[in-house]
Amino acid sequence: MMTFTTISKIDTSKDFILPCYQGYLKRFQKYLPVEKPDFDAEFATYQLIYGQKGNRIYLLGLGTTKDANKIVRAFQKLAFDNKKFWKTAIQVNAETLSSEEIMKAAIGMAMGEYQIGQFKSKKSKESPLKIEFASTKSIKQLVEEGSLIGQTINRIKALVDAPANHKTPEFLGAWALNSAKQVDYECTVLHKKELIEQKFDAVLSVGKGSIHSPVVITTKYLPRPKEAIDVGLVGKGITFDTGGLSIKPSQNLHYMKSDMGGAAVVLGVVELAAKLKLNCNIVGVVASAENAVDASSYRPGDVINSHSGKTIEIIDTDAEGRLVMADALSYIIKTFKPKQLIDLATLTGSVVRTLGNSAAGMFTESAEMADAMYTSGELTHERVWRLPLYEDFEEDLHSDVADIRNFSGKPVAGAINAAKFLQAFTEDHPNWMHLDIAGVAFGDSSFSKMKSASGFGVQLILNYLKGLK
Ligand code: BES
Ligand code: ZN
Ligand code: ZN
C-alpha cells in the first residue's frame, strides 16, 4: 500500500529518485557519489546508482520538452519495475519540477502500484510504502491530488481487466453504489424491473441473451444542488461482447471483457470529482448489459423499441454498443438536461483501424468543446482526434421498416456511422460529444504480457472538467 507525503528536503542517506530532463544532469551532481554517471536521460529510462550508505539513487530520464506531457509513464515505469526493492519509503526530488510535473509524477507513482494479477491464488505481498515528495515549495495538494487520480485510475483498470464472469452488469452497479457510499455522492441503479417500467427497450434487447440482467447506473456529484447539471457523462458498459447472434470470431474474443471501458471512465471520473471536490455539477449514466448468444438473444432483422420512442431495425447484433448508448443518451437528456453531454464508448473496430492505439475518435458539432477536449488530450497525453459528423452519412442509417437501423451494412466509415447513430438520440443537443475509445482503452502495454486496460480517459475528462468556466 502506497501512501503519499511531502518533505522539505531529500535525505541523501536514504533511497531517492532524481527526475531529470536531457542535458540537465549537471544540476544533480551534488546528490551523486560519482562524477558524470552513464546516463543520457532518455524518456522513461532510469539508472540506479548506489550511494555511500548503500542507499538507492535513481536517475529518471524525462527526455526532452516534447516528452513533457507524457511523464506520467516515466514515473509509472520506474515505480512498477522497482517497487519490490523499496523498503519503507522512497523520496522523489520535486524541487526541479513544475506544478503540473509534480501532479503527473504522483499520478505515475500511484499507477506503478497497479497489480494486474487480482485473480491469482498467490497474492504478491504488499507492505506499506511511503512516497515522499521533496520540495521547499508547498506541494502537498498537488501530491495528494495526483495520488488520488492515480489510485482511481488503478481502480477502473482493475474493473476493465476483470473477467466477465466476475464483472456482471449488477457487479458494476454494486461497485458504483459502494463507491458513492465511500466517497459521499449519489448513486442509483435501475434493475431489470425498473428498466422494463421505464422503457429502456434497447438496453433490454441487448441484454436478452444473457443470464446476467442489464442495469442502468446513475451517479451524481452535485456540489451546487440547486443549479443546472454542467456535464452529463455517458458510458458504454458491455461486460462482454460476443457479438450476439452476429457472433464474433473466437480469436481475441476474450478481450471483449474490456467492452465496458467507457463505463469505467464515467464511474471513475464521477468518483474523482467527488474526491477532489470539483466545483461542477456532474451526472454519470452507465448502460450495462452482456451481449451473449442464446435462444432468447435478439436477432438481426428484429425491430426493437427504445427509451426515446424511436424504433430500431437490428441489422447486426454486434453493433450493440450504440443501442445501449442510445437509451442512456435519451435518458440523461430527458431526466437531467445537462448543459454539456460527453459519451465514452469502446464503440467500433473502425476507429481502431483509423487511429490505432494513439488517439480516441472525437465527434462533436461544437468547435468550442472540440478545442477544449483536444487541448486536454495533448496536456494529459490522452489524445483525441476529430472526425466528421457529415449529413452525408444519414441515409446509411435509413430503414424501410423502422425509424432507423443500427448498421449501414457497408464496410466503410464505421466509426462515423456509429457516431451518426448516437447523434439521432441526442435530440440535437448542441453541446454533445462522442468519444470512441475502442483503440485506446485496452491494448498492448509495457506493464503486462497480454493486452490490458490503460485507464485512458480519466485524466482527459478530469482535466477538461477543471477547465470549464
Ligand atoms: N465492442 C465492439 C467494438 C470494438 C472492437 C471494441 C474492437 C474494441 C476493440 C463493438 O460492439 C462492435 O462489435 N462493433 C462492430 C460494429 C459493426 C458490426 C457495425 C465493429 O466495429 O466491427
Ligand atoms: Zn459488438
Ligand atoms: Zn461492443
XYZ file of C-alpha atoms and ligand atoms in Angstrom:
493
model
C 0.000 0.000 0.000
C 1.461 3.304 -1.104
C 0.850 6.447 0.893
C 1.936 9.892 -0.252
C 3.532 12.625 1.842
C 5.706 15.679 1.377
C 9.059 16.604 2.918
C 11.134 19.751 2.514
C 14.484 18.169 1.724
C 15.920 14.905 0.385
C 17.715 12.800 2.975
C 20.688 11.708 0.847
C 21.458 8.749 3.087
C 18.178 7.081 2.042
C 16.589 5.961 -1.251
C 15.591 8.708 -3.685
C 14.603 9.473 -7.260
C 16.065 12.325 -9.308
C 13.794 13.107 -12.271
C 15.965 14.636 -14.946
C 15.447 16.131 -18.415
C 18.059 15.579 -21.110
C 21.055 17.898 -20.769
C 20.364 18.766 -17.125
C 22.319 16.020 -15.367
C 24.868 18.531 -14.087
C 22.431 20.211 -11.740
C 22.016 16.925 -9.851
C 25.740 16.315 -9.419
C 25.632 17.369 -5.759
C 23.418 14.365 -4.971
C 25.635 11.826 -6.719
C 28.538 9.763 -5.381
C 30.213 9.620 -8.823
C 31.141 12.209 -11.429
C 29.089 12.163 -14.657
C 27.339 8.777 -14.474
C 26.463 6.933 -17.705
C 23.019 8.363 -18.191
C 21.560 10.257 -21.089
C 18.072 10.842 -19.560
C 16.218 9.328 -22.479
C 12.469 9.291 -21.887
C 11.272 6.670 -19.377
C 14.707 5.157 -18.835
C 16.378 5.037 -15.464
C 19.776 4.376 -13.942
C 20.327 3.015 -10.459
C 23.401 4.211 -8.578
C 24.163 3.136 -5.027
C 25.017 5.920 -2.609
C 27.656 5.919 0.123
C 25.238 4.374 2.614
C 24.219 1.626 0.202
C 21.063 3.613 -0.488
C 19.436 3.659 -3.912
C 19.646 6.710 -6.141
C 17.550 6.524 -9.287
C 18.215 8.871 -12.153
C 14.922 9.014 -14.031
C 15.008 10.185 -17.649
C 12.250 12.580 -18.674
C 13.526 13.048 -22.234
C 13.131 16.407 -23.931
C 10.419 19.077 -23.852
C 8.452 17.134 -26.474
C 8.023 14.365 -23.897
C 6.827 16.677 -21.124
C 3.124 15.804 -21.431
C 3.678 12.085 -21.026
C 5.931 11.933 -17.976
C 3.277 10.025 -16.013
C 4.534 6.959 -17.845
C 8.181 7.531 -16.856
C 7.275 7.526 -13.150
C 4.872 4.622 -13.624
C 7.616 2.554 -15.257
C 10.156 3.311 -12.549
C 7.739 2.520 -9.725
C 6.357 -0.561 -11.458
C 9.814 -2.060 -12.065
C 11.408 -1.180 -8.746
C 8.753 -1.003 -6.035
C 9.573 -4.530 -4.919
C 13.018 -3.329 -3.808
C 11.768 -0.333 -1.861
C 11.665 -0.985 1.867
C 9.523 1.537 3.703
C 9.943 4.798 1.806
C 11.197 6.359 -1.421
C 11.841 10.071 -1.869
C 11.165 11.959 -5.089
C 13.051 15.165 -5.782
C 10.296 17.587 -6.781
C 12.408 20.738 -6.338
C 13.110 20.954 -10.083
C 9.588 20.027 -11.215
C 6.716 22.353 -12.153
C 3.276 22.027 -10.530
C 1.947 20.009 -13.496
C 5.004 17.774 -13.403
C 4.609 17.116 -9.671
C 0.990 16.119 -10.195
C 1.974 13.832 -13.085
C 4.789 12.334 -11.019
C 2.342 11.488 -8.243
C -0.144 10.010 -10.737
C 2.620 7.884 -12.256
C 3.978 6.663 -8.921
C 0.459 5.702 -7.838
C -0.185 3.957 -11.166
C 3.021 1.965 -10.682
C 1.260 0.210 -7.817
C -1.341 -1.462 -10.049
C -1.238 -5.260 -9.964
C -2.962 -6.995 -12.825
C -2.986 -10.425 -11.128
C -6.067 -9.866 -8.968
C -7.264 -13.392 -9.609
C -4.036 -15.237 -8.870
C -4.331 -17.546 -5.878
C -0.945 -16.423 -4.547
C -1.021 -12.687 -3.951
C 2.254 -10.762 -4.021
C 2.615 -9.293 -0.553
C 2.005 -5.615 -0.109
C 3.927 -3.856 2.627
C 3.288 -0.175 3.375
C 5.408 2.167 1.266
C 5.717 5.902 1.746
C 6.222 8.065 -1.336
C 7.825 11.286 -0.105
C 7.890 14.264 -2.461
C 10.638 16.701 -1.538
C 10.350 20.412 -2.215
C 10.763 23.696 -0.390
C 7.551 24.904 -2.061
C 4.092 23.937 -0.790
C 3.177 20.971 -2.955
C 1.013 18.979 -0.572
C -2.192 19.478 -2.511
C -0.631 18.591 -5.863
C 0.782 15.363 -4.494
C -2.476 14.455 -2.803
C -4.495 15.133 -5.940
C -2.056 13.211 -8.148
C -2.162 10.211 -5.841
C -5.983 10.223 -5.768
C -6.083 10.367 -9.572
C -3.596 7.512 -9.880
C -5.475 5.392 -7.359
C -8.796 5.914 -9.124
C -7.211 5.021 -12.465
C -5.990 1.798 -10.849
C -9.490 1.051 -9.611
C -11.009 1.442 -13.038
C -8.217 -0.541 -14.697
C -8.997 -3.342 -12.270
C -12.611 -3.202 -13.448
C -11.691 -3.301 -17.140
C -9.175 -6.122 -16.633
C -11.652 -8.167 -14.563
C -13.141 -11.201 -16.318
C -16.774 -11.102 -17.406
C -17.822 -13.988 -15.154
C -16.955 -11.783 -12.162
C -17.904 -8.454 -13.698
C -21.607 -8.667 -14.466
C -23.803 -5.591 -15.004
C -25.096 -5.986 -11.427
C -21.480 -6.106 -10.253
C -20.803 -2.736 -11.891
C -23.919 -1.395 -10.180
C -22.706 -2.642 -6.801
C -19.266 -1.126 -7.478
C -20.848 2.269 -8.128
C -23.122 2.088 -5.071
C -20.172 1.189 -2.900
C -18.026 3.998 -4.320
C -20.835 6.516 -3.789
C -21.171 5.437 -0.177
C -17.429 5.587 0.498
C -16.773 8.920 -1.191
C -20.128 10.580 -0.492
C -22.005 11.183 -3.720
C -25.339 9.886 -5.013
C -25.908 6.704 -6.960
C -28.957 4.814 -8.115
C -29.139 1.555 -10.008
C -32.101 0.657 -12.211
C -32.530 -3.104 -12.331
C -34.378 -5.178 -14.903
C -37.840 -4.473 -13.476
C -37.293 -0.704 -13.495
C -35.736 -0.852 -16.952
C -38.918 -2.511 -18.233
C -41.119 0.065 -16.472
C -39.071 2.972 -17.837
C -38.876 1.570 -21.377
C -35.144 1.001 -21.739
C -36.024 -1.329 -24.607
C -32.678 -1.096 -26.402
C -30.689 -1.922 -23.263
C -33.076 -4.794 -22.525
C -32.854 -6.138 -26.094
C -29.067 -6.254 -25.996
C -29.162 -7.996 -22.612
C -31.860 -10.521 -23.542
C -29.467 -13.362 -24.366
C -27.632 -13.202 -21.059
C -28.441 -14.756 -17.691
C -26.984 -11.565 -16.172
C -29.671 -8.871 -16.358
C -28.776 -5.408 -17.591
C -28.662 -2.337 -15.349
C -28.549 1.412 -15.826
C -26.398 3.183 -13.253
C -26.752 6.879 -12.447
C -24.085 8.617 -10.381
C -24.463 12.221 -9.283
C -21.969 14.632 -7.846
C -23.791 17.912 -7.267
C -21.796 20.492 -5.280
C -24.381 23.131 -6.287
C -27.580 21.105 -5.967
C -29.969 23.919 -6.892
C -28.226 24.671 -10.190
C -28.224 23.016 -13.609
C -26.105 19.991 -14.477
C -22.888 21.261 -16.071
C -21.806 17.995 -17.634
C -23.559 14.712 -18.287
C -21.295 11.736 -18.900
C -22.488 8.547 -20.557
C -20.541 5.279 -20.712
C -20.889 2.016 -22.641
C -20.911 -0.836 -20.153
C -20.996 -4.043 -22.184
C -19.458 -6.513 -19.730
C -18.816 -8.994 -22.529
C -19.407 -8.636 -26.251
C -19.717 -11.954 -28.067
C -21.332 -10.084 -30.950
C -24.596 -11.870 -30.132
C -26.120 -13.939 -32.961
C -23.935 -11.938 -35.388
C -21.203 -13.732 -33.497
C -17.606 -12.548 -33.452
C -14.699 -14.812 -34.449
C -13.170 -16.565 -31.417
C -9.667 -15.201 -31.914
C -9.098 -12.490 -29.316
C -12.707 -12.794 -28.190
C -11.512 -12.947 -24.570
C -10.504 -9.301 -24.866
C -14.153 -8.335 -25.284
C -14.347 -8.262 -21.476
C -12.993 -4.735 -21.950
C -16.128 -3.513 -23.745
C -17.133 -1.586 -20.622
C -14.119 0.736 -20.825
C -16.332 3.781 -21.363
C -18.447 2.906 -18.331
C -15.310 2.539 -16.224
C -14.145 6.052 -17.165
C -17.526 7.543 -16.279
C -17.608 5.755 -12.913
C -14.018 6.789 -12.214
C -14.448 10.427 -13.168
C -17.538 10.961 -11.011
C -15.780 9.270 -8.087
C -12.764 11.532 -8.603
C -14.830 14.687 -8.991
C -16.331 13.925 -5.587
C -12.949 13.092 -4.023
C -11.386 16.276 -5.394
C -14.487 18.349 -4.640
C -14.632 19.903 -8.116
C -16.948 22.888 -8.393
C -19.020 21.391 -11.179
C -22.363 19.547 -11.227
C -21.841 16.169 -12.874
C -24.152 13.293 -13.658
C -22.821 9.997 -14.975
C -25.017 7.385 -16.653
C -23.776 3.903 -17.462
C -25.817 1.471 -19.526
C -24.603 -2.021 -18.816
C -25.519 -5.345 -20.388
C -23.899 -8.537 -21.572
C -24.188 -9.226 -25.310
C -24.492 -13.002 -25.251
C -25.581 -15.820 -27.563
C -28.691 -17.717 -26.543
C -32.079 -18.877 -27.793
C -33.509 -15.711 -26.290
C -30.950 -13.365 -27.867
C -32.209 -10.520 -30.029
C -31.780 -11.172 -33.748
C -30.699 -9.446 -36.927
C -33.913 -8.257 -38.575
C -35.695 -7.639 -35.276
C -37.348 -4.277 -34.814
C -36.994 -3.009 -31.267
C -38.235 -0.004 -29.369
C -36.029 2.389 -27.414
C -36.210 4.750 -24.450
C -36.529 7.674 -26.874
C -39.576 6.102 -28.548
C -37.698 5.652 -31.847
C -37.917 2.166 -33.350
C -34.700 0.488 -34.478
C -34.162 -2.240 -37.056
C -31.332 -4.525 -35.977
C -29.021 -5.331 -38.878
C -26.119 -6.599 -36.829
C -26.367 -7.665 -33.183
C -22.661 -6.869 -32.823
C -23.494 -3.171 -33.161
C -24.891 -3.384 -29.615
C -22.940 -0.548 -28.016
C -24.782 2.144 -29.946
C -28.092 0.606 -28.818
C -27.405 0.768 -25.096
C -25.832 4.207 -25.586
C -28.931 5.428 -27.428
C -31.085 4.650 -24.387
C -28.583 6.177 -21.972
C -28.279 9.379 -24.026
C -32.011 9.769 -24.340
C -32.445 9.096 -20.600
C -29.792 11.558 -19.433
C -31.116 14.326 -21.704
C -34.747 13.872 -20.663
C -34.010 13.432 -16.960
C -31.128 15.815 -16.282
C -30.906 18.313 -19.172
C -27.118 18.664 -18.891
C -25.542 21.770 -20.411
C -22.846 19.614 -21.957
C -23.032 15.937 -22.766
C -19.998 13.708 -23.308
C -20.163 9.998 -24.024
C -17.354 7.467 -23.989
C -17.603 4.066 -25.631
C -15.438 1.266 -26.988
C -17.759 1.534 -29.945
C -16.116 0.410 -33.188
C -13.316 -1.641 -34.680
C -13.308 1.023 -37.365
C -11.809 3.653 -35.048
C -9.036 1.195 -34.178
C -8.241 0.811 -37.871
C -8.316 4.595 -38.282
C -6.384 5.914 -35.283
C -4.763 2.749 -33.930
C -3.898 2.938 -30.267
C -2.784 6.545 -30.440
C -5.948 8.602 -30.108
C -9.664 8.386 -29.435
C -12.065 9.386 -32.197
C -13.818 12.625 -31.266
C -17.189 13.613 -32.718
C -18.979 16.850 -31.952
C -20.677 19.776 -33.673
C -19.272 22.127 -31.021
C -15.982 23.670 -32.114
C -15.517 25.046 -28.613
C -15.804 21.650 -26.964
C -13.582 20.106 -29.635
C -10.873 22.694 -28.974
C -11.036 22.280 -25.223
C -11.011 18.469 -25.424
C -8.158 18.499 -27.944
C -6.088 20.688 -25.599
C -6.891 18.484 -22.629
C -5.847 15.462 -24.696
C -2.483 16.961 -25.541
C -1.787 18.067 -21.948
C -2.667 14.704 -20.451
C -1.267 12.689 -23.334
C -4.670 11.044 -23.693
C -5.104 12.302 -27.197
C -8.271 12.749 -29.252
C -8.617 13.349 -32.985
C -11.715 14.883 -34.510
C -13.720 13.032 -37.154
C -16.704 14.438 -39.049
C -20.458 14.121 -38.484
C -21.412 14.996 -42.077
C -25.079 14.818 -43.036
C -23.975 12.623 -45.968
C -23.935 9.660 -43.630
C -27.561 9.944 -42.554
C -29.015 7.931 -45.427
C -26.803 4.987 -44.430
C -28.993 4.587 -41.373
C -32.261 4.576 -43.309
C -34.550 1.648 -42.540
C -37.599 0.677 -44.613
C -39.323 -0.915 -41.663
C -38.274 1.146 -38.616
C -37.250 4.717 -37.782
C -33.559 3.901 -38.044
C -31.285 0.859 -38.472
C -28.234 0.098 -36.362
C -25.756 -0.549 -39.174
C -25.294 0.622 -42.740
C -24.227 -2.812 -43.936
C -21.248 -1.203 -45.660
C -17.637 -1.868 -44.729
C -16.759 1.839 -44.751
C -16.730 4.753 -42.273
C -17.796 2.523 -39.379
C -16.841 4.905 -36.572
C -18.664 7.805 -38.240
C -21.760 5.711 -38.864
C -21.846 4.673 -35.231
C -21.484 8.307 -34.148
C -24.291 9.344 -36.514
C -26.488 6.655 -34.988
C -25.829 8.044 -31.491
C -26.498 11.562 -32.714
C -30.029 10.541 -33.677
C -30.707 10.015 -29.959
C -29.280 13.309 -28.690
C -32.294 15.473 -29.585
C -29.870 17.792 -31.393
C -28.119 18.687 -28.166
C -25.754 21.480 -29.284
C -23.045 20.506 -26.797
C -22.842 16.763 -27.292
C -19.546 14.974 -27.823
C -18.903 11.317 -28.542
C -15.504 9.758 -27.855
C -14.858 6.368 -29.470
C -12.179 4.870 -27.216
C -12.079 1.353 -28.710
C -8.430 1.710 -29.717
C -7.112 3.328 -26.564
C -8.981 1.892 -23.573
C -7.326 -1.507 -23.769
C -4.264 -2.786 -25.586
C -0.607 -3.717 -25.570
C 1.213 -2.393 -22.562
C 4.693 -2.407 -21.087
C 3.112 -3.457 -17.799
C 1.592 -6.776 -18.868
C 2.364 -9.582 -21.314
C -1.155 -9.727 -22.738
C -3.333 -6.775 -23.641
C -4.630 -4.849 -20.657
C -6.531 -1.760 -19.537
C -4.837 1.606 -19.996
C -7.035 3.819 -17.839
C -7.373 6.168 -20.835
C -9.960 8.878 -20.355
C -9.818 9.641 -16.655
C -7.130 12.329 -16.888
C -8.561 13.586 -20.191
C -12.058 14.184 -18.827
C -10.922 15.363 -15.394
C -8.655 17.963 -16.967
C -11.471 19.010 -19.292
C -13.864 19.442 -16.349
C -11.323 21.531 -14.453
C -11.031 23.840 -17.452
C -14.771 24.588 -17.611
C -15.678 28.200 -16.918
N -17.191 -3.668 -28.953
C -17.104 -3.597 -30.367
C -16.057 -2.609 -30.850
C -14.627 -2.921 -30.521
C -13.824 -3.542 -31.456
C -14.066 -2.542 -29.335
C -12.507 -3.798 -31.182
C -12.750 -2.811 -29.043
C -11.957 -3.420 -29.971
C -18.452 -3.174 -30.970
O -19.573 -3.540 -30.248
C -18.562 -3.830 -32.302
O -18.585 -5.013 -32.349
N -18.614 -3.036 -33.352
C -18.726 -3.529 -34.681
C -19.889 -2.835 -35.354
C -20.291 -3.391 -36.667
C -20.889 -4.768 -36.502
C -21.296 -2.475 -37.297
C -17.430 -3.211 -35.408
O -16.881 -2.120 -35.218
O -16.942 -4.077 -36.120
Zn -20.255 -5.516 -30.736
Zn -19.249 -3.779 -28.182
